[in-house]
Amino acid sequence: MKNKLQFVQSHLLMQRNTNYSRIFASVWLFLSMVVFLSGCTKDVKDDPSATSSLSASAISETLPSNLAETVPLNPIVEVTFKSATTPAQVAATTITLMQGSNAVAGSVSASGTRVIFTPQVDLMAETTYTATVKTSSHDGSSNHESEHSWRFKTGSHHSDNSGSVVSTLPLNSAKAVTITVQPTVTFRSSLTSAMISSIIFKLKQGKTDVAGTVSFSDKVAIFKPTANLSANTEYTGTVSFGKAKDDDDDDNKTSALCSFSFTTAGGVVADVLAPTILSVLPINNTTAVAVSTKPSVTFSEAMNASTITATTFMLKQGATSIAGAVTYSGTTATFTPTSALVAGALYTGTITTGAKDLAGNAIAANYNWSFTTASVAADVTAPTVLSVLPVNNATAVAVGTKPSATFSEAMNASTITAATFMLKQGATSIAGTVAYSGTTATFTPTSALVAGALYTGTITTGAKDLAGNAIAVNYNWSFTTASVAADVTAPTVISVLPVNNATAVAVGTKPSVTFSEAMNASTITATTFTLKQGATTIPGTVTYSGTTATFTPAVALSGMMPYTATITTGAKDLAGNALAANYTWNFTTVAVVVACGSGTQLFSTNIMPIVSAKCMPCHGASGASAGISLTNYSQVKAIGNRLDNPGMYSKMGVDACSIAIIKAWIAQGSLNN
């Protein structure tokens, strides 16, 4: 298609002074619209060998496209018929796949106007395959059979992708693009976690990578440059699967999905253009749409999310509004019905002029499109296991791995349990928990696996889809963990805050300790991390993050007081190794400055520091002069107003400010505050 577009451009230039320039300009505009509507991967190459009536009249698209290269080893071979094709013709269609003279085993299914061939096992790398679609029709007197074939070649990679790119923003060859653009790619299908992990989305200026981050949401990938792009500059975006390709390394291959280029404008200009609707799903007038569909609309630019609501994005069946929730991400808004749609019914989606872009421009007029749901037949197809992690026969697998299995369809979550998803080492069952999300089940072992050991995962026939169909047979796969030397090294404390013997520490401090390695968080508690003032334990909570544990006192510490923090040998690392010995450190809080006698006087921060410094030298626990000990609130309260003792003030050198504080505290009721 790129060659075709280049030809048209050249032809237009040669003919610009002729009377036919307007005609060719119209052709150029038409072809540009085709590029936009078809996206990057719908560039279906013509098959010169396809001369049958089936190819010419009925087929809209084949995937992989004819003569495609670097196709994933686990592709879904697909034919999409034109809407004029009848359901009976689709149902009578089959697809075969050949590698030379050898037939590839697989299954055929039909959905709407699509017929899909799914290979039973991965294809061979860097190998040419021929796919053939056959269909038959009956004219009343005889049966007629026609067929169409096309070829593709696999790459050296493996990918879980079964979708394709349907559109990009900016469009390929777009001009005067704003320098604040965030290039966006929309895929045909929702992205799984496995697909996301293998997608490479790059933006280059010449051969220089543009710094930025990539985010994903449902079917959309967005490249967000770290800074604005340069004005009047050409950029190229690429989307691929597999490891990134070095521009100078022809042997380092990747599975290219899409490449598009655009040129920025000469700086930021005021946005006065109304946004438009680029595409909708289901597409307008589509039939046989799944009753579980979530209609979506993609705009020509980023929109003000606050204007994309259930008021501006509506779905109706006739005059009846459908209840649902509207979400917005990237440039796509999605309507999620509260319950499944009705089978065999006509629905209309509407985007109103209340939908506005970031500059406040509204769409020019309400946008409406319609689709009809399928007449749902009973689901009698057994689900299958599409993929597993670790892959079958994998070696050097991390001992902390969480095996997972992805199914061919949504499953009944109540049937995905530790009874239907099991992990064994030999004949020994591994304890763990099973979680299910989307179409993926994950087994989380209770403890790390054994190093250098062979494990077998099993999905039993107890696993069923939403219609109650069980998988046909138990599914088993195996993997071997890496040979990891046992961790027998005790963790250590590498730093503490406040540092040991620190003085003038703020009364609001939160003591913390950093370990030499990651610890078992369940062993870092208020039992193994304690704080004391003398023999009194300070109440508080303990949190753990990274390699650091933090003690947060329940109340502020007292001023001018010594404190001792301790980490006990109950603290252990992930391998179960404990500290070699209790670790202890000390610090002293700062003297609390209070306006002399003004405001509420607190026993813990105002009175006790004075008593400790001026009274306890004679009336402490070990020196209870005259039978009086003043080490805590009860003892101080017991002597009552005798704490206000002018004779002792003079003898012990109590300053006027401290005297005022004591008098004010007594006047306020001698509270334990």
mmCIF file of N, CA, C and O in Angstrom, residues 95-171:
data_model
loop_
_atom_site.group_PDB
_atom_site.id
_atom_site.type_symbol
_atom_site.label_atom_id
_atom_site.label_comp_id
_atom_site.label_asym_id
_atom_site.label_seq_id
_atom_site.Cartn_x
_atom_site.Cartn_y
_atom_site.Cartn_z
ATOM 1 N N ILE A 95 -11.219 -23.754 6.641
ATOM 2 C CA ILE A 95 -9.866 -23.269 6.349
ATOM 3 C C ILE A 95 -8.879 -24.399 6.610
ATOM 4 O O ILE A 95 -8.990 -25.106 7.632
ATOM 5 N N THR A 96 -7.948 -24.611 5.678
ATOM 6 C CA THR A 96 -6.863 -25.576 5.884
ATOM 7 C C THR A 96 -5.538 -24.840 5.814
ATOM 8 O O THR A 96 -5.424 -23.794 5.174
ATOM 9 N N LEU A 97 -4.527 -25.388 6.486
ATOM 10 C CA LEU A 97 -3.190 -24.787 6.511
ATOM 11 C C LEU A 97 -2.177 -25.865 6.160
ATOM 12 O O LEU A 97 -2.192 -26.960 6.746
ATOM 13 N N MET A 98 -1.298 -25.569 5.193
ATOM 14 C CA MET A 98 -0.318 -26.541 4.727
ATOM 15 C C MET A 98 1.090 -25.972 4.863
ATOM 16 O O MET A 98 1.328 -24.779 4.621
ATOM 17 N N GLN A 99 2.026 -26.835 5.258
ATOM 18 C CA GLN A 99 3.451 -26.508 5.214
ATOM 19 C C GLN A 99 4.043 -27.460 4.182
ATOM 20 O O GLN A 99 4.280 -28.621 4.458
ATOM 21 N N GLY A 100 4.198 -26.931 2.944
ATOM 22 C CA GLY A 100 4.555 -27.809 1.844
ATOM 23 C C GLY A 100 3.394 -28.748 1.559
ATOM 24 O O GLY A 100 2.271 -28.329 1.312
ATOM 25 N N SER A 101 3.668 -30.061 1.627
ATOM 26 C CA SER A 101 2.606 -31.053 1.406
ATOM 27 C C SER A 101 2.033 -31.575 2.710
ATOM 28 O O SER A 101 1.197 -32.478 2.709
ATOM 29 N N ASN A 102 2.467 -31.011 3.829
ATOM 30 C CA ASN A 102 2.016 -31.485 5.140
ATOM 31 C C ASN A 102 0.918 -30.583 5.682
ATOM 32 O O ASN A 102 1.074 -29.357 5.751
ATOM 33 N N ALA A 103 -0.187 -31.210 6.085
ATOM 34 C CA ALA A 103 -1.306 -30.463 6.657
ATOM 35 C C ALA A 103 -1.021 -30.137 8.122
ATOM 36 O O ALA A 103 -0.467 -30.952 8.863
ATOM 37 N N VAL A 104 -1.373 -28.936 8.539
ATOM 38 C CA VAL A 104 -1.218 -28.512 9.937
ATOM 39 C C VAL A 104 -2.525 -28.794 10.676
ATOM 40 O O VAL A 104 -3.605 -28.392 10.228
ATOM 41 N N ALA A 105 -2.427 -29.506 11.792
ATOM 42 C CA ALA A 105 -3.623 -29.830 12.574
ATOM 43 C C ALA A 105 -4.140 -28.579 13.282
ATOM 44 O O ALA A 105 -3.364 -27.749 13.751
ATOM 45 N N GLY A 106 -5.454 -28.442 13.339
ATOM 46 C CA GLY A 106 -6.041 -27.290 14.011
ATOM 47 C C GLY A 106 -7.555 -27.366 13.997
ATOM 48 O O GLY A 106 -8.139 -28.331 13.490
ATOM 49 N N SER A 107 -8.182 -26.355 14.563
ATOM 50 C CA SER A 107 -9.642 -26.315 14.645
ATOM 51 C C SER A 107 -10.165 -25.090 13.916
ATOM 52 O O SER A 107 -9.495 -24.072 13.816
ATOM 53 N N VAL A 108 -11.414 -25.206 13.389
ATOM 54 C CA VAL A 108 -12.039 -24.118 12.639
ATOM 55 C C VAL A 108 -13.293 -23.670 13.383
ATOM 56 O O VAL A 108 -14.084 -24.491 13.845
ATOM 57 N N SER A 109 -13.460 -22.353 13.520
ATOM 58 C CA SER A 109 -14.653 -21.810 14.151
ATOM 59 C C SER A 109 -15.116 -20.600 13.353
ATOM 60 O O SER A 109 -14.362 -20.020 12.586
ATOM 61 N N ALA A 110 -16.409 -20.250 13.518
ATOM 62 C CA ALA A 110 -16.985 -19.115 12.801
ATOM 63 C C ALA A 110 -17.631 -18.163 13.786
ATOM 64 O O ALA A 110 -18.205 -18.581 14.799
ATOM 65 N N SER A 111 -17.514 -16.850 13.517
ATOM 66 C CA SER A 111 -18.136 -15.828 14.358
ATOM 67 C C SER A 111 -18.528 -14.659 13.474
ATOM 68 O O SER A 111 -17.668 -13.968 12.932
ATOM 69 N N GLY A 112 -19.837 -14.442 13.294
ATOM 70 C CA GLY A 112 -20.294 -13.353 12.447
ATOM 71 C C GLY A 112 -19.862 -13.574 11.019
ATOM 72 O O GLY A 112 -20.235 -14.579 10.389
ATOM 73 N N THR A 113 -19.037 -12.677 10.478
ATOM 74 C CA THR A 113 -18.538 -12.813 9.103
ATOM 75 C C THR A 113 -17.095 -13.320 9.092
ATOM 76 O O THR A 113 -16.422 -13.254 8.079
ATOM 77 N N ARG A 114 -16.619 -13.835 10.226
ATOM 78 C CA ARG A 114 -15.237 -14.302 10.346
ATOM 79 C C ARG A 114 -15.188 -15.813 10.487
ATOM 80 O O ARG A 114 -16.003 -16.410 11.196
ATOM 81 N N VAL A 115 -14.207 -16.440 9.797
ATOM 82 C CA VAL A 115 -13.916 -17.864 9.966
ATOM 83 C C VAL A 115 -12.467 -17.955 10.417
ATOM 84 O O VAL A 115 -11.585 -17.327 9.831
ATOM 85 N N ILE A 116 -12.229 -18.712 11.483
ATOM 86 C CA ILE A 116 -10.914 -18.710 12.140
ATOM 87 C C ILE A 116 -10.360 -20.125 12.203
ATOM 88 O O ILE A 116 -11.069 -21.067 12.574
ATOM 89 N N PHE A 117 -9.081 -20.283 11.842
ATOM 90 C CA PHE A 117 -8.357 -21.547 11.986
ATOM 91 C C PHE A 117 -7.322 -21.375 13.090
ATOM 92 O O PHE A 117 -6.467 -20.489 13.010
ATOM 93 N N THR A 118 -7.389 -22.205 14.124
ATOM 94 C CA THR A 118 -6.452 -22.127 15.247
ATOM 95 C C THR A 118 -5.567 -23.367 15.259
ATOM 96 O O THR A 118 -6.045 -24.477 15.496
ATOM 97 N N PRO A 119 -4.246 -23.241 14.950
ATOM 98 C CA PRO A 119 -3.349 -24.406 14.969
ATOM 99 C C PRO A 119 -3.306 -25.036 16.364
ATOM 100 O O PRO A 119 -3.386 -24.338 17.375
ATOM 101 N N GLN A 120 -3.178 -26.382 16.385
ATOM 102 C CA GLN A 120 -3.113 -27.073 17.673
ATOM 103 C C GLN A 120 -1.784 -26.824 18.375
ATOM 104 O O GLN A 120 -1.728 -26.796 19.606
ATOM 105 N N VAL A 121 -0.710 -26.665 17.616
ATOM 106 C CA VAL A 121 0.618 -26.436 18.202
ATOM 107 C C VAL A 121 1.277 -25.261 17.475
ATOM 108 O O VAL A 121 0.812 -24.830 16.412
ATOM 109 N N ASP A 122 2.351 -24.736 18.048
ATOM 110 C CA ASP A 122 3.071 -23.639 17.424
ATOM 111 C C ASP A 122 3.619 -24.055 16.058
ATOM 112 O O ASP A 122 4.018 -25.217 15.852
ATOM 113 N N LEU A 123 3.629 -23.105 15.115
ATOM 114 C CA LEU A 123 4.208 -23.353 13.806
ATOM 115 C C LEU A 123 5.732 -23.331 13.899
ATOM 116 O O LEU A 123 6.303 -22.904 14.896
ATOM 117 N N MET A 124 6.382 -23.824 12.831
ATOM 118 C CA MET A 124 7.843 -23.807 12.789
ATOM 119 C C MET A 124 8.338 -22.411 12.441
ATOM 120 O O MET A 124 7.692 -21.689 11.676
ATOM 121 N N ALA A 125 9.474 -22.041 13.001
ATOM 122 C CA ALA A 125 10.025 -20.709 12.781
ATOM 123 C C ALA A 125 10.557 -20.572 11.361
ATOM 124 O O ALA A 125 11.037 -21.534 10.761
ATOM 125 N N GLU A 126 10.454 -19.343 10.806
ATOM 126 C CA GLU A 126 11.016 -18.989 9.512
ATOM 127 C C GLU A 126 10.630 -20.011 8.436
ATOM 128 O O GLU A 126 11.465 -20.518 7.691
ATOM 129 N N THR A 127 9.336 -20.316 8.370
ATOM 130 C CA THR A 127 8.816 -21.320 7.444
ATOM 131 C C THR A 127 7.624 -20.749 6.691
ATOM 132 O O THR A 127 6.814 -20.016 7.255
ATOM 133 N N THR A 128 7.496 -21.078 5.409
ATOM 134 C CA THR A 128 6.384 -20.591 4.588
ATOM 135 C C THR A 128 5.193 -21.542 4.699
ATOM 136 O O THR A 128 5.349 -22.772 4.605
ATOM 137 N N TYR A 129 4.012 -20.987 4.895
ATOM 138 C CA TYR A 129 2.766 -21.753 4.998
ATOM 139 C C TYR A 129 1.767 -21.240 3.964
ATOM 140 O O TYR A 129 1.789 -20.062 3.570
ATOM 141 N N THR A 130 0.889 -22.151 3.519
ATOM 142 C CA THR A 130 -0.187 -21.795 2.596
ATOM 143 C C THR A 130 -1.525 -22.079 3.252
ATOM 144 O O THR A 130 -1.778 -23.204 3.699
ATOM 145 N N ALA A 131 -2.363 -21.047 3.324
ATOM 146 C CA ALA A 131 -3.704 -21.202 3.891
ATOM 147 C C ALA A 131 -4.712 -21.200 2.753
ATOM 148 O O ALA A 131 -4.570 -20.465 1.769
ATOM 149 N N THR A 132 -5.740 -22.039 2.870
ATOM 150 C CA THR A 132 -6.785 -22.125 1.845
ATOM 151 C C THR A 132 -8.144 -22.085 2.504
ATOM 152 O O THR A 132 -8.407 -22.832 3.461
ATOM 153 N N VAL A 133 -9.002 -21.187 2.020
ATOM 154 C CA VAL A 133 -10.370 -21.111 2.514
ATOM 155 C C VAL A 133 -11.282 -21.652 1.418
ATOM 156 O O VAL A 133 -11.160 -21.307 0.245
ATOM 157 N N LYS A 134 -12.194 -22.565 1.801
ATOM 158 C CA LYS A 134 -13.144 -23.152 0.868
ATOM 159 C C LYS A 134 -14.548 -22.919 1.381
ATOM 160 O O LYS A 134 -14.814 -23.046 2.577
ATOM 161 N N THR A 135 -15.455 -22.610 0.453
ATOM 162 C CA THR A 135 -16.852 -22.464 0.835
ATOM 163 C C THR A 135 -17.705 -23.050 -0.269
ATOM 164 O O THR A 135 -17.253 -23.249 -1.404
ATOM 165 N N SER A 136 -18.953 -23.373 0.063
ATOM 166 C CA SER A 136 -19.853 -23.955 -0.923
ATOM 167 C C SER A 136 -21.190 -23.257 -0.839
ATOM 168 O O SER A 136 -21.571 -22.687 0.184
ATOM 169 N N SER A 137 -21.947 -23.259 -1.949
ATOM 170 C CA SER A 137 -23.287 -22.683 -1.987
ATOM 171 C C SER A 137 -24.185 -23.575 -2.817
ATOM 172 O O SER A 137 -23.722 -24.412 -3.609
ATOM 173 N N HIS A 138 -25.477 -23.409 -2.679
ATOM 174 C CA HIS A 138 -26.447 -24.261 -3.364
ATOM 175 C C HIS A 138 -27.433 -23.380 -4.112
ATOM 176 O O HIS A 138 -28.054 -22.496 -3.529
ATOM 177 N N ASP A 139 -27.547 -23.576 -5.446
ATOM 178 C CA ASP A 139 -28.436 -22.741 -6.236
ATOM 179 C C ASP A 139 -29.772 -23.379 -6.535
ATOM 180 O O ASP A 139 -30.555 -22.903 -7.354
ATOM 181 N N GLY A 140 -30.036 -24.499 -5.866
ATOM 182 C CA GLY A 140 -31.316 -25.181 -6.067
ATOM 183 C C GLY A 140 -31.181 -26.434 -6.887
ATOM 184 O O GLY A 140 -32.019 -27.336 -6.795
ATOM 185 N N SER A 141 -30.179 -26.495 -7.740
ATOM 186 C CA SER A 141 -30.020 -27.688 -8.577
ATOM 187 C C SER A 141 -28.684 -28.375 -8.354
ATOM 188 O O SER A 141 -28.540 -29.554 -8.620
ATOM 189 N N SER A 142 -27.695 -27.622 -7.859
ATOM 190 C CA SER A 142 -26.382 -28.221 -7.644
ATOM 191 C C SER A 142 -25.607 -27.423 -6.615
ATOM 192 O O SER A 142 -25.966 -26.293 -6.289
ATOM 193 N N ASN A 143 -24.547 -28.050 -6.096
ATOM 194 C CA ASN A 143 -23.671 -27.393 -5.143
ATOM 195 C C ASN A 143 -22.462 -26.825 -5.875
ATOM 196 O O ASN A 143 -21.923 -27.440 -6.804
ATOM 197 N N HIS A 144 -22.019 -25.640 -5.472
ATOM 198 C CA HIS A 144 -20.843 -25.019 -6.074
ATOM 199 C C HIS A 144 -19.803 -24.775 -4.977
ATOM 200 O O HIS A 144 -20.143 -24.286 -3.910
ATOM 201 N N GLU A 145 -18.557 -25.128 -5.267
ATOM 202 C CA GLU A 145 -17.486 -24.933 -4.284
ATOM 203 C C GLU A 145 -16.424 -24.016 -4.877
ATOM 204 O O GLU A 145 -16.063 -24.145 -6.042
ATOM 205 N N SER A 146 -15.983 -23.042 -4.091
ATOM 206 C CA SER A 146 -14.923 -22.145 -4.537
ATOM 207 C C SER A 146 -13.905 -21.996 -3.416
ATOM 208 O O SER A 146 -14.195 -22.290 -2.255
ATOM 209 N N GLU A 147 -12.690 -21.576 -3.776
ATOM 210 C CA GLU A 147 -11.643 -21.474 -2.763
ATOM 211 C C GLU A 147 -10.707 -20.311 -3.073
ATOM 212 O O GLU A 147 -10.719 -19.746 -4.171
ATOM 213 N N HIS A 148 -9.932 -19.963 -2.051
ATOM 214 C CA HIS A 148 -8.956 -18.877 -2.166
ATOM 215 C C HIS A 148 -7.759 -19.230 -1.286
ATOM 216 O O HIS A 148 -7.918 -19.674 -0.146
ATOM 217 N N SER A 149 -6.542 -19.075 -1.817
ATOM 218 C CA SER A 149 -5.328 -19.407 -1.064
ATOM 219 C C SER A 149 -4.431 -18.185 -0.942
ATOM 220 O O SER A 149 -4.441 -17.291 -1.801
ATOM 221 N N TRP A 150 -3.660 -18.156 0.149
ATOM 222 C CA TRP A 150 -2.657 -17.109 0.328
ATOM 223 C C TRP A 150 -1.506 -17.655 1.163
ATOM 224 O O TRP A 150 -1.639 -18.689 1.809
ATOM 225 N N ARG A 151 -0.366 -17.002 1.142
ATOM 226 C CA ARG A 151 0.836 -17.500 1.808
ATOM 227 C C ARG A 151 1.359 -16.489 2.820
ATOM 228 O O ARG A 151 1.151 -15.282 2.679
ATOM 229 N N PHE A 152 2.048 -17.009 3.825
ATOM 230 C CA PHE A 152 2.754 -16.150 4.774
ATOM 231 C C PHE A 152 3.948 -16.911 5.328
ATOM 232 O O PHE A 152 4.028 -18.143 5.221
ATOM 233 N N LYS A 153 4.881 -16.196 5.925
ATOM 234 C CA LYS A 153 6.094 -16.803 6.469
ATOM 235 C C LYS A 153 6.239 -16.430 7.933
ATOM 236 O O LYS A 153 6.070 -15.270 8.306
ATOM 237 N N THR A 154 6.555 -17.421 8.778
ATOM 238 C CA THR A 154 6.735 -17.173 10.214
ATOM 239 C C THR A 154 8.095 -16.526 10.469
ATOM 240 O O THR A 154 9.025 -16.652 9.675
ATOM 241 N N GLY A 155 8.192 -15.856 11.609
ATOM 242 C CA GLY A 155 9.461 -15.284 12.037
ATOM 243 C C GLY A 155 10.178 -16.228 12.984
ATOM 244 O O GLY A 155 9.817 -17.402 13.122
ATOM 245 N N SER A 156 11.177 -15.701 13.684
ATOM 246 C CA SER A 156 11.941 -16.524 14.624
ATOM 247 C C SER A 156 11.450 -16.351 16.044
ATOM 248 O O SER A 156 12.022 -16.872 16.976
ATOM 249 N N HIS A 157 10.375 -15.572 16.220
ATOM 250 C CA HIS A 157 9.887 -15.198 17.534
ATOM 251 C C HIS A 157 8.636 -15.985 17.907
ATOM 252 O O HIS A 157 8.048 -16.689 17.091
ATOM 253 N N HIS A 158 8.206 -15.792 19.147
ATOM 254 C CA HIS A 158 6.939 -16.345 19.633
ATOM 255 C C HIS A 158 6.153 -15.225 20.273
ATOM 256 O O HIS A 158 6.691 -14.407 20.988
ATOM 257 N N SER A 159 4.880 -15.147 19.980
ATOM 258 C CA SER A 159 4.063 -14.056 20.524
ATOM 259 C C SER A 159 2.702 -14.571 20.906
ATOM 260 O O SER A 159 2.154 -15.458 20.266
ATOM 261 N N ASP A 160 2.133 -14.002 22.000
ATOM 262 C CA ASP A 160 0.775 -14.341 22.411
ATOM 263 C C ASP A 160 -0.245 -13.463 21.701
ATOM 264 O O ASP A 160 -1.422 -13.506 21.983
ATOM 265 N N ASN A 161 0.232 -12.614 20.773
ATOM 266 C CA ASN A 161 -0.694 -11.697 20.101
ATOM 267 C C ASN A 161 -1.522 -12.414 19.053
ATOM 268 O O ASN A 161 -1.016 -13.204 18.275
ATOM 269 N N SER A 162 -2.819 -12.159 19.050
ATOM 270 C CA SER A 162 -3.686 -12.670 18.001
ATOM 271 C C SER A 162 -4.463 -11.528 17.384
ATOM 272 O O SER A 162 -5.428 -11.722 16.687
ATOM 273 N N GLY A 163 -4.057 -10.286 17.665
ATOM 274 C CA GLY A 163 -4.772 -9.127 17.155
ATOM 275 C C GLY A 163 -3.931 -8.361 16.161
ATOM 276 O O GLY A 163 -2.967 -8.859 15.610
ATOM 277 N N SER A 164 -4.303 -7.147 15.888
ATOM 278 C CA SER A 164 -3.576 -6.315 14.957
ATOM 279 C C SER A 164 -3.888 -4.865 15.260
ATOM 280 O O SER A 164 -4.802 -4.549 16.005
ATOM 281 N N VAL A 165 -3.083 -3.977 14.682
ATOM 282 C CA VAL A 165 -3.304 -2.541 14.850
ATOM 283 C C VAL A 165 -4.365 -2.080 13.860
ATOM 284 O O VAL A 165 -4.299 -2.407 12.678
ATOM 285 N N VAL A 166 -5.363 -1.323 14.336
ATOM 286 C CA VAL A 166 -6.420 -0.851 13.443
ATOM 287 C C VAL A 166 -6.323 0.638 13.152
ATOM 288 O O VAL A 166 -6.876 1.102 12.163
ATOM 289 N N SER A 167 -5.648 1.414 13.993
ATOM 290 C CA SER A 167 -5.512 2.833 13.701
ATOM 291 C C SER A 167 -4.389 3.443 14.521
ATOM 292 O O SER A 167 -3.976 2.885 15.537
ATOM 293 N N THR A 168 -3.881 4.588 14.039
ATOM 294 C CA THR A 168 -2.853 5.328 14.775
ATOM 295 C C THR A 168 -3.239 6.799 14.821
ATOM 296 O O THR A 168 -3.964 7.294 13.966
ATOM 297 N N LEU A 169 -2.753 7.463 15.858
ATOM 298 C CA LEU A 169 -2.861 8.916 15.969
ATOM 299 C C LEU A 169 -1.484 9.435 16.381
ATOM 300 O O LEU A 169 -0.932 8.938 17.366
ATOM 301 N N PRO A 170 -0.893 10.365 15.600
ATOM 302 C CA PRO A 170 -1.409 10.953 14.367
ATOM 303 C C PRO A 170 -1.495 9.915 13.244
ATOM 304 O O PRO A 170 -0.876 8.854 13.307
ATOM 305 N N LEU A 171 -2.248 10.234 12.182
ATOM 306 C CA LEU A 171 -2.300 9.370 11.021
ATOM 307 C C LEU A 171 -0.943 9.350 10.337
ATOM 308 O O LEU A 171 -0.133 10.265 10.474
#
